[in-house]
Amino acid sequence: MTPTPDSPYREQVVGLLTQHGKERVIAPALETALGCRLRVVGGFDTDQLGTFTRDIARAGSQLEAARRKAQLAIERSGLPFGIGSEGAFGPDPMVGAMPWNAEVLVFIDAQRGLEVVGEAQGPGLQLDAWARDWADVVALAQRVGFPAQQLVLGIGPDGTPPLIKGLDSWPTLEAAYAQQRARSSTGKVWVETDLRAHANPTRMAMIGQAAADLAARLQQQCPCCGTPGFWKVQRLAGLPCAACGAPTRLTRAWVHRCLRCQHHETRVLAAGTLAAPERCDHCNP
Ligand SMILES: [Zn+2]
Ligand SMILES: [Zn+2]
């Protein structure tokens, strides 16, 4: 990504609230694009705001949680710029059969009173199952790419403590299995993928994509007032068909709008962009 020469965040320090190593993927994307520097804001247990293992429930939506972390980054660092990140897992939105991971990054610019949100979503690595014996644990571990992908062992699917998290080696996994098995009244142990960023490489990559999205949005400045985050707010359909020229349902243009002034622009896709006739209601009704 090429840096924006006139980025208002050049040489500025941006606080990031994380305890799970997310700076590894967020810093390269933002620092390269904007010329800013990221500072990790520690000393706050982000698990207090909710955990994937259900032992602490998240209050509010995913976006609200990310926004809260960005605000905390500003409050705790005294910097005017803060970033918070929040992930969610669930079934995929198309068929509902595949684990799906959605990541949100909220950037708050307290100087300008701006909030810009970066997003990414796609297939995620989330798997859980009962293990009747050690062989079941080994099979599941191998299926998810343990130990790069870490595991959590519990005594049931409801997140009831004690949970043993952050298992990242075969000896610690085996010891944790023996402990949970001794606690379990049925002899079965609950195994699940650790969904925290540093323990889930697939998720960490998705956070990197959300950071790239955020960087791209912050690089776009309003042509009138220079405010960053001049981004797509509305899609206009009607891309002409390559065969008959009729308007299709595909995107013809995007309306971009400033977060601060009234300025907005309709940006049409590059000249010569046409829809394939298979997507045309006239040619392929
Ligand atoms: Zn057509
Ligand atoms: Zn503007």
Short mmCIF file of C-alpha atoms and ligand atoms in Angstrom, two decimals:
data_model
loop_
_atom_site.label_atom_id
_atom_site.label_comp_id
_atom_site.label_asym_id
_atom_site.label_seq_id
_atom_site.Cartn_x
_atom_site.Cartn_y
_atom_site.Cartn_z
CA MET A 1 0.00 0.00 0.00
CA THR A 2 1.36 3.44 -0.92
CA PRO A 3 1.41 6.02 1.86
CA THR A 4 -0.80 9.08 1.48
CA PRO A 5 1.66 12.01 1.30
CA ASP A 6 -0.74 14.49 2.93
CA SER A 7 -2.19 12.09 5.54
CA PRO A 8 -3.30 14.08 8.58
CA TYR A 9 -2.04 11.20 10.74
CA ARG A 10 1.58 11.39 9.53
CA GLU A 11 3.93 11.27 12.55
CA GLN A 12 0.92 11.00 14.86
CA VAL A 13 0.70 8.34 17.58
CA VAL A 14 -2.43 6.19 17.67
CA GLY A 15 -3.36 4.15 20.75
CA LEU A 16 -4.48 0.54 20.33
CA LEU A 17 -6.13 -1.28 23.21
CA THR A 18 -5.19 -4.94 22.97
CA GLN A 19 -3.71 -7.65 25.11
CA HIS A 20 -3.80 -10.30 22.42
CA GLY A 21 -1.01 -9.15 20.10
CA LYS A 22 -3.28 -7.59 17.47
CA GLU A 23 -0.67 -4.89 16.83
CA ARG A 24 1.21 -7.55 14.82
CA VAL A 25 -1.26 -7.16 11.95
CA ILE A 26 -2.83 -3.75 12.63
CA ALA A 27 0.41 -1.74 12.90
CA PRO A 28 1.89 -2.68 9.50
CA ALA A 29 -1.35 -1.85 7.64
CA LEU A 30 -1.95 1.54 9.27
CA GLU A 31 1.63 2.72 9.69
CA THR A 32 2.45 2.09 6.03
CA ALA A 33 -0.70 3.70 4.68
CA LEU A 34 -0.95 6.71 6.99
CA GLY A 35 2.59 7.31 8.22
CA CYS A 36 1.36 7.14 11.84
CA ARG A 37 2.79 5.10 14.72
CA LEU A 38 0.77 2.66 16.78
CA ARG A 39 1.21 2.46 20.53
CA VAL A 40 -0.16 -0.54 22.39
CA VAL A 41 -2.21 0.60 25.36
CA GLY A 42 -1.90 -2.11 27.98
CA GLY A 43 -2.83 -2.44 31.61
CA PHE A 44 -6.48 -3.11 30.88
CA ASP A 45 -7.96 -6.58 30.90
CA THR A 46 -10.04 -6.54 27.68
CA ASP A 47 -11.53 -9.89 28.74
CA GLN A 48 -13.59 -7.89 31.25
CA LEU A 49 -15.56 -6.66 28.23
CA GLY A 50 -16.47 -10.22 27.20
CA THR A 51 -14.83 -13.48 26.16
CA PHE A 52 -15.42 -15.99 23.39
CA THR A 53 -15.45 -18.79 25.94
CA ARG A 54 -18.75 -17.43 27.36
CA ASP A 55 -17.38 -17.21 30.92
CA ILE A 56 -17.81 -13.41 30.61
CA ALA A 57 -20.69 -12.24 28.38
CA ARG A 58 -20.20 -9.25 26.07
CA ALA A 59 -22.48 -6.30 26.80
CA GLY A 60 -23.88 -4.69 23.63
CA SER A 61 -23.10 -5.25 19.96
CA GLN A 62 -19.79 -6.07 18.32
CA LEU A 63 -19.49 -2.49 17.04
CA GLU A 64 -20.24 -1.06 20.49
CA ALA A 65 -17.57 -3.27 22.06
CA ALA A 66 -14.96 -2.14 19.51
CA ARG A 67 -15.96 1.50 20.03
CA ARG A 68 -15.66 1.10 23.80
CA LYS A 69 -12.12 -0.25 23.41
CA ALA A 70 -11.17 2.68 21.13
CA GLN A 71 -12.51 5.12 23.73
CA LEU A 72 -10.58 3.31 26.46
CA ALA A 73 -7.41 3.52 24.35
CA ILE A 74 -7.83 7.32 24.23
CA GLU A 75 -8.75 7.65 27.92
CA ARG A 76 -5.92 5.48 29.17
CA SER A 77 -3.18 6.86 26.86
CA GLY A 78 -4.13 10.54 26.76
CA LEU A 79 -3.65 10.38 22.97
CA PRO A 80 -6.26 11.99 20.68
CA PHE A 81 -6.49 8.88 18.45
CA GLY A 82 -7.57 5.39 19.49
CA ILE A 83 -8.38 2.01 17.93
CA GLY A 84 -10.46 -0.82 19.31
CA SER A 85 -11.11 -4.21 17.73
CA GLU A 86 -13.79 -6.80 18.25
CA GLY A 87 -14.43 -10.11 16.52
CA ALA A 88 -17.48 -12.31 16.23
CA PHE A 89 -18.01 -15.92 15.20
CA GLY A 90 -21.18 -17.52 13.93
CA PRO A 91 -22.58 -19.50 11.02
CA ASP A 92 -21.90 -18.13 7.52
CA PRO A 93 -24.59 -15.74 6.22
CA MET A 94 -25.22 -17.68 2.96
CA VAL A 95 -25.96 -21.26 3.96
CA GLY A 96 -25.31 -21.23 7.69
CA ALA A 97 -23.20 -24.37 7.54
CA MET A 98 -19.68 -22.98 7.82
CA PRO A 99 -18.00 -21.16 10.74
CA TRP A 100 -17.81 -17.47 9.89
CA ASN A 101 -15.61 -14.76 11.36
CA ALA A 102 -16.45 -11.04 11.22
CA GLU A 103 -13.92 -8.46 12.43
CA VAL A 104 -14.56 -4.80 13.18
CA LEU A 105 -11.97 -2.09 13.91
CA VAL A 106 -13.14 1.28 15.21
CA PHE A 107 -10.84 4.28 14.83
CA ILE A 108 -11.74 7.37 16.85
CA ASP A 109 -10.21 10.76 16.08
CA ALA A 110 -11.12 12.87 19.11
CA GLN A 111 -9.51 15.98 17.57
CA ARG A 112 -11.87 16.01 14.60
CA GLY A 113 -14.76 14.20 16.28
CA LEU A 114 -14.62 11.36 13.74
CA GLU A 115 -15.29 7.65 13.89
CA VAL A 116 -14.19 5.42 10.99
CA VAL A 117 -14.90 1.68 10.93
CA GLY A 118 -12.89 -0.98 9.10
CA GLU A 119 -14.41 -4.41 8.49
CA ALA A 120 -13.57 -7.85 7.12
CA GLN A 121 -15.38 -11.15 7.15
CA GLY A 122 -14.95 -14.66 5.82
CA PRO A 123 -14.62 -18.31 6.81
CA GLY A 124 -13.20 -18.68 10.31
CA LEU A 125 -11.65 -21.52 12.27
CA GLN A 126 -14.06 -22.48 15.03
CA LEU A 127 -14.63 -26.05 16.07
CA ASP A 128 -15.81 -27.69 19.27
CA ALA A 129 -16.64 -31.22 20.31
CA TRP A 130 -16.82 -33.68 23.20
CA ALA A 131 -13.75 -35.86 23.61
CA ARG A 132 -14.44 -39.29 25.09
CA ASP A 133 -10.74 -40.10 25.32
CA TRP A 134 -7.28 -38.71 24.55
CA ALA A 135 -7.43 -40.05 20.98
CA ASP A 136 -10.46 -37.79 20.34
CA VAL A 137 -8.47 -34.78 21.59
CA VAL A 138 -5.53 -35.66 19.33
CA ALA A 139 -7.80 -36.08 16.29
CA LEU A 140 -9.45 -32.69 16.83
CA ALA A 141 -6.12 -30.99 17.54
CA GLN A 142 -4.65 -32.32 14.32
CA ARG A 143 -7.71 -31.28 12.34
CA VAL A 144 -7.40 -27.61 13.36
CA GLY A 145 -3.62 -27.31 13.01
CA PHE A 146 -2.66 -27.42 16.70
CA PRO A 147 -0.43 -26.02 18.21
CA ALA A 148 -0.36 -22.92 15.92
CA GLN A 149 -4.11 -22.94 16.46
CA GLN A 150 -4.51 -23.18 20.23
CA LEU A 151 -7.18 -25.06 22.17
CA VAL A 152 -9.38 -24.56 25.22
CA LEU A 153 -10.48 -27.47 27.40
CA GLY A 154 -13.63 -27.33 29.48
CA ILE A 155 -16.06 -29.63 31.18
CA GLY A 156 -19.11 -28.66 29.12
CA PRO A 157 -20.31 -26.64 26.12
CA ASP A 158 -21.72 -23.78 28.21
CA GLY A 159 -18.42 -22.20 29.21
CA THR A 160 -18.70 -23.27 32.85
CA PRO A 161 -15.39 -22.73 34.62
CA PRO A 162 -12.81 -23.93 35.18
CA LEU A 163 -11.70 -23.49 31.57
CA ILE A 164 -8.11 -24.14 30.64
CA LYS A 165 -7.13 -21.70 27.87
CA GLY A 166 -4.08 -20.94 25.80
CA LEU A 167 -3.00 -24.54 25.30
CA ASP A 168 -0.19 -24.28 22.76
CA SER A 169 1.93 -27.42 23.18
CA TRP A 170 1.29 -31.17 23.32
CA PRO A 171 2.58 -31.58 26.91
CA THR A 172 0.35 -28.72 28.25
CA LEU A 173 -2.62 -30.10 26.29
CA GLU A 174 -2.14 -33.58 27.73
CA ALA A 175 -1.77 -32.25 31.29
CA ALA A 176 -4.89 -30.07 30.90
CA TYR A 177 -6.81 -33.05 29.53
CA ALA A 178 -5.90 -35.13 32.60
CA GLN A 179 -7.04 -32.29 34.89
CA GLN A 180 -10.39 -31.76 33.15
CA ARG A 181 -11.03 -35.48 32.88
CA ALA A 182 -10.59 -35.81 36.63
CA ARG A 183 -13.13 -33.00 37.14
CA SER A 184 -15.69 -34.34 34.67
CA SER A 185 -18.50 -36.43 36.13
CA THR A 186 -19.03 -38.25 32.81
CA GLY A 187 -15.37 -38.73 31.91
CA LYS A 188 -15.90 -36.62 28.77
CA VAL A 189 -13.98 -33.40 28.17
CA TRP A 190 -15.13 -30.44 26.08
CA VAL A 191 -12.58 -29.27 23.46
CA GLU A 192 -12.82 -26.02 21.52
CA THR A 193 -10.62 -23.83 19.35
CA ASP A 194 -9.27 -20.79 21.17
CA LEU A 195 -10.77 -17.80 19.34
CA ARG A 196 -8.50 -15.12 20.81
CA ALA A 197 -6.46 -13.36 18.13
CA HIS A 198 -3.00 -14.52 19.24
CA ALA A 199 -4.27 -18.11 19.55
CA ASN A 200 -6.15 -18.25 16.22
CA PRO A 201 -3.99 -17.51 13.15
CA THR A 202 -6.99 -17.50 10.80
CA ARG A 203 -8.64 -14.79 12.89
CA MET A 204 -5.41 -12.79 13.17
CA ALA A 205 -5.26 -12.70 9.35
CA MET A 206 -8.87 -11.48 9.23
CA ILE A 207 -8.00 -8.65 11.65
CA GLY A 208 -5.18 -7.73 9.26
CA GLN A 209 -7.75 -7.47 6.45
CA ALA A 210 -10.00 -5.26 8.58
CA ALA A 211 -6.96 -3.06 9.30
CA ALA A 212 -6.27 -2.76 5.56
CA ASP A 213 -9.92 -1.75 5.03
CA LEU A 214 -9.64 0.86 7.79
CA ALA A 215 -6.40 2.21 6.32
CA ALA A 216 -7.98 2.51 2.85
CA ARG A 217 -10.92 4.48 4.30
CA LEU A 218 -8.67 6.80 6.31
CA GLN A 219 -6.55 7.46 3.21
CA GLN A 220 -9.55 8.89 1.35
CA GLN A 221 -9.95 12.54 2.20
CA CYS A 222 -12.88 14.83 1.38
CA PRO A 223 -12.00 16.90 -1.73
CA CYS A 224 -13.72 19.91 -0.12
CA CYS A 225 -12.55 19.98 3.50
CA GLY A 226 -9.83 17.28 3.69
CA THR A 227 -11.56 15.24 6.38
CA PRO A 228 -10.39 11.60 6.28
CA GLY A 229 -12.88 8.77 5.80
CA PHE A 230 -14.49 10.04 2.56
CA TRP A 231 -16.05 6.68 1.74
CA LYS A 232 -18.83 4.77 0.00
CA VAL A 233 -22.22 5.24 1.62
CA GLN A 234 -24.53 4.13 -1.20
CA ARG A 235 -24.34 1.70 -4.11
CA LEU A 236 -25.96 2.59 -7.44
CA ALA A 237 -26.92 -0.35 -9.69
CA GLY A 238 -27.22 -0.26 -13.47
CA LEU A 239 -23.87 -1.35 -14.90
CA PRO A 240 -24.51 -1.71 -18.68
CA CYS A 241 -24.59 -5.18 -20.21
CA ALA A 242 -21.63 -5.92 -22.48
CA ALA A 243 -23.91 -7.44 -25.15
CA CYS A 244 -27.07 -5.29 -25.30
CA GLY A 245 -26.17 -2.23 -23.24
CA ALA A 246 -29.21 -2.50 -20.96
CA PRO A 247 -28.71 -1.58 -17.29
CA THR A 248 -28.13 -4.59 -15.01
CA ARG A 249 -28.38 -5.00 -11.24
CA LEU A 250 -24.59 -4.82 -10.90
CA THR A 251 -22.87 -1.76 -9.41
CA ARG A 252 -22.51 1.19 -11.77
CA ALA A 253 -21.29 3.75 -9.22
CA TRP A 254 -20.77 4.52 -5.53
CA VAL A 255 -21.82 7.62 -3.67
CA HIS A 256 -19.05 8.82 -1.35
CA ARG A 257 -19.90 11.15 1.50
CA CYS A 258 -17.88 13.33 3.86
CA LEU A 259 -18.15 12.59 7.58
CA ARG A 260 -18.03 16.28 8.42
CA CYS A 261 -19.23 18.65 5.65
CA GLN A 262 -22.15 18.22 3.24
CA HIS A 263 -19.95 17.23 0.30
CA HIS A 264 -20.78 14.02 -1.58
CA GLU A 265 -19.79 12.63 -4.96
CA THR A 266 -21.02 9.90 -7.27
CA ARG A 267 -18.01 7.95 -8.49
CA VAL A 268 -18.76 5.85 -11.57
CA LEU A 269 -16.73 2.67 -12.16
CA ALA A 270 -13.84 2.95 -14.64
CA ALA A 271 -14.95 3.62 -18.23
CA GLY A 272 -15.41 0.39 -20.17
CA THR A 273 -16.51 -1.66 -17.12
CA LEU A 274 -19.40 -3.77 -18.38
CA ALA A 275 -21.57 -6.55 -17.02
CA ALA A 276 -21.28 -10.08 -18.40
CA PRO A 277 -24.40 -10.98 -20.45
CA GLU A 278 -25.15 -13.86 -18.01
CA ARG A 279 -25.93 -11.18 -15.40
CA CYS A 280 -28.29 -9.30 -17.75
CA ASP A 281 -32.07 -9.71 -17.35
CA HIS A 282 -32.55 -9.08 -21.11
CA CYS A 283 -29.89 -11.44 -22.46
CA ASN A 284 -30.34 -14.09 -19.76
CA PRO A 285 -33.85 -13.70 -18.33
ZN ZN B 1 -27.88 -7.80 -22.10
ZN ZN B 2 -15.82 17.47 3.74
#
